[in-house]
């Protein structure tokens, strides 16, 4: 029997969807559409490599020499190089920044410079690779603010409320690309048979009834009083709410994706790991800001514990932050506990 997917009348590929979104903006030149399409292509390449994890030519320390005498690359470096190489020559970007690199990634000499800025975490949750758990790629696109020449650090250090597009690709039991360009959140699933991302989750909204809370309880000893009390409240140990179930992968994309689809809250609070200062683990620019835009476009909210993540103006590329993200009421409740017990 013929493959039924092929004959459905409402098949929407990611290309068709982003072109349709482009029509909403008559001033659009198609450049953003092309960047997104290149990122989707990068995702296909990355997943083709990650599904081979465990095979000797892919996995292993960077310093290892494989049997052909070539240096091996770790998967996060493969992902990083894939995104850079697919985007550095297109004339669409002014500059890039990657969680894998300390400094900016300028457009190489000889290639044209464009008007957008791309920040990405090429393989988030990479400590899970060896255990076959969900991992992902997070991306953030801004318009450059410098007027000409190579893109600058200032172009990359913009608050999340200036994001033009935010999205992620998740490499789990299926591969999905989820993105927003400011008019809702849309999810596409890769059909491996035809190699296309197809629209499967249009207009995603975080469900009103929260299902899970998600946090690394192993860090409890480092938490502030407010975070402990908030967690007890989620567990039904404080106040009169029914307890939420716990889920935690330890892979931000996976934990966020579940929160988006099931409802609830994910948090990685700023804590006292370093006894000299309260500090977060997750990166503001590569992780927290893009996911926060997605959360807010899906009817949710994200906070650093004190205020909206999207309003934080980064001062450095690899700045870290506390993050509470998901159901609006649950995130606001975290702010309330922190305000009451920690300030
Ligand atoms: P990883 O260290 O595996 O790269 O920001 C990185 C991140 O994973 C997130 O994806 C994840 O949410 C978090 O760190 C997990 O941290 P813990 O192991 O401390 O829970």
Coordinates of N, CA, C and O and ligand atoms in Angstrom, one line a residue, residues 124-127 216 248 250-252 268 281-282 287, ligand 1:
X124 N 23.2 21.1 22.7 CA 22.9 21.4 24.1 C 22.6 20.0 24.8 O 22.0 19.2 24.2
X125 N 23.0 19.9 26.1 CA 22.8 18.7 26.8 C 23.8 17.6 26.4 O 23.5 16.4 26.6
X126 N 25.0 18.1 26.0 CA 25.9 17.1 25.4 C 26.5 16.1 26.4 O 27.0 15.1 26.0
X127 N 26.3 16.4 27.7 CA 26.8 15.4 28.7 C 25.9 14.1 28.6 O 26.2 13.1 29.2
X216 N 17.0 19.9 38.9 CA 18.0 19.0 39.4 C 18.0 19.0 40.9 O 18.6 19.9 41.5
X248 N 13.1 15.1 35.0 CA 14.3 15.8 34.8 C 15.2 15.0 33.9 O 15.6 13.9 34.4
X250 N 18.0 16.6 32.3 CA 19.3 17.2 32.4 C 19.8 17.6 31.1 O 21.0 17.8 30.8
X251 N 18.8 17.8 30.2 CA 19.2 18.3 28.8 C 18.1 19.4 28.6 O 16.9 19.1 28.5
X252 N 18.6 20.6 28.5 CA 17.6 21.8 28.5 C 16.6 21.7 27.4 O 15.4 21.9 27.7
X268 N 16.3 26.1 36.5 CA 17.7 25.8 37.0 C 18.1 27.1 37.7 O 18.5 28.1 37.1
X281 N 23.7 28.6 36.0 CA 24.5 27.7 35.2 C 24.2 28.0 33.7 O 25.1 27.9 32.9
X282 N 23.0 28.2 33.3 CA 22.6 28.2 31.9 C 23.0 29.6 31.3 O 23.1 30.6 32.0
X287 N 20.9 30.0 25.4 CA 19.9 29.1 25.9 C 18.7 29.8 26.4 O 17.6 29.6 25.9
Ligands
LIG1 P1 25.0 19.9 29.6 O1 25.8 20.3 30.8 O2 24.9 18.4 29.4 O3 25.5 20.6 28.3 O4 23.6 24.0 29.7 C1 24.1 22.8 29.6 C2 23.2 21.7 30.2 O5 23.6 20.5 29.8 C3 21.7 21.9 29.9 O6 21.3 21.3 28.7 C4 21.0 21.2 31.1 O7 19.7 21.6 31.3 C5 21.9 21.4 32.2 O8 23.2 21.8 31.6 C6 22.1 20.2 33.1 O9 22.9 20.5 34.2 P2 23.0 19.6 35.4 O10 23.8 18.4 34.9 O11 23.8 20.4 36.4 O12 21.7 19.2 35.9

